[in-house]
């Protein structure tokens, strides 16, 4: 052997997986990190063609690459910092997950200057302890989001979170699911009507 290795990506298998999951629930196909090495553009096309309702990536940079490739599907991004190019994100019609007031306010300021409405998902920490609003931070984020929504600057279309042990089943994620359910209830009581979405811990 010459020491070289080869990986074969079976898009038919990707398509079959998406069809199976889409038959049971809404699917947002996560294609971050070049679709985990599978090729983000071709996996994205395959997923959208076979039942996914949208795509997910971590950063604006990844989302912009998909847009440049001609992909017009909804794209959710969730690793956001105040210094990111929110104007470009709004122009690219990205869905933005927000877990801090600083990021929310930065996006709102750009919404004012560009006269665009931000499509926001509130990002809840469901136990990953690395991103998303914790319980103590969540209510101020919800109420400020509702105020900005009333002002016409943003629209809260989703609530998202990461379960740290999703691959092990619901019994291993009771605390995370309870945190998410409580967050959804708080958002609903405040007058928001987001869709709820939970990812695994990858």
Short mmCIF file of N, CA and C in Angstrom, two decimals, residues 10-25 27 29 38 46-47 50-52:
data_model
loop_
_atom_site.label_atom_id
_atom_site.label_comp_id
_atom_site.label_asym_id
_atom_site.label_seq_id
_atom_site.Cartn_x
_atom_site.Cartn_y
_atom_site.Cartn_z
N UNK A 10 -21.47 8.99 -0.16
CA UNK A 10 -22.65 8.44 -0.81
C UNK A 10 -23.83 9.38 -0.60
N UNK A 11 -24.09 10.24 -1.58
CA UNK A 11 -25.18 11.19 -1.45
C UNK A 11 -26.53 10.50 -1.45
N UNK A 12 -26.60 9.30 -2.02
CA UNK A 12 -27.85 8.54 -1.96
C UNK A 12 -28.19 8.17 -0.53
N UNK A 13 -27.17 7.88 0.26
CA UNK A 13 -27.39 7.57 1.68
C UNK A 13 -27.83 8.82 2.43
N UNK A 14 -27.22 9.97 2.11
CA UNK A 14 -27.64 11.23 2.72
C UNK A 14 -29.12 11.49 2.40
N UNK A 15 -29.48 11.32 1.13
CA UNK A 15 -30.86 11.55 0.71
C UNK A 15 -31.83 10.62 1.44
N UNK A 16 -31.43 9.36 1.58
CA UNK A 16 -32.30 8.39 2.27
C UNK A 16 -32.49 8.78 3.73
N UNK A 17 -31.41 9.21 4.38
CA UNK A 17 -31.51 9.62 5.78
C UNK A 17 -32.45 10.82 5.94
N UNK A 18 -32.30 11.81 5.05
CA UNK A 18 -33.14 13.00 5.14
C UNK A 18 -34.61 12.63 4.93
N UNK A 19 -34.88 11.79 3.95
CA UNK A 19 -36.27 11.36 3.70
C UNK A 19 -36.87 10.69 4.93
N UNK A 20 -36.10 9.81 5.55
CA UNK A 20 -36.60 9.09 6.73
C UNK A 20 -36.95 10.04 7.87
N UNK A 21 -36.04 10.99 8.15
CA UNK A 21 -36.31 11.92 9.24
C UNK A 21 -37.42 12.90 8.88
N UNK A 22 -37.46 13.35 7.61
CA UNK A 22 -38.48 14.30 7.19
C UNK A 22 -39.87 13.70 7.23
N UNK A 23 -39.97 12.38 7.17
CA UNK A 23 -41.26 11.72 7.28
C UNK A 23 -41.80 11.77 8.71
N UNK A 24 -40.92 12.06 9.68
CA UNK A 24 -41.32 12.09 11.08
C UNK A 24 -41.38 13.49 11.67
N UNK A 25 -40.56 14.40 11.16
CA UNK A 25 -40.48 15.75 11.75
C UNK A 25 -39.81 16.69 10.76
N UNK A 27 -36.99 18.87 9.29
CA UNK A 27 -35.55 18.65 9.28
C UNK A 27 -34.82 19.92 8.87
N UNK A 29 -31.07 20.54 8.04
CA UNK A 29 -29.84 19.77 7.80
C UNK A 29 -28.63 20.61 8.18
N UNK A 38 -18.16 16.29 4.34
CA UNK A 38 -18.86 15.62 3.24
C UNK A 38 -19.08 16.53 2.02
N UNK A 46 -28.62 18.17 -1.75
CA UNK A 46 -29.26 16.87 -1.58
C UNK A 46 -30.32 16.92 -0.49
N UNK A 47 -29.97 17.54 0.63
CA UNK A 47 -30.91 17.61 1.75
C UNK A 47 -32.16 18.40 1.38
N UNK A 50 -34.56 16.51 -0.86
CA UNK A 50 -35.18 15.28 -0.34
C UNK A 50 -35.94 15.48 0.96
N UNK A 51 -36.29 16.73 1.28
CA UNK A 51 -37.22 16.93 2.37
C UNK A 51 -36.83 17.88 3.47
N UNK A 52 -35.58 18.35 3.52
CA UNK A 52 -35.19 19.31 4.56
C UNK A 52 -35.90 20.65 4.31
#
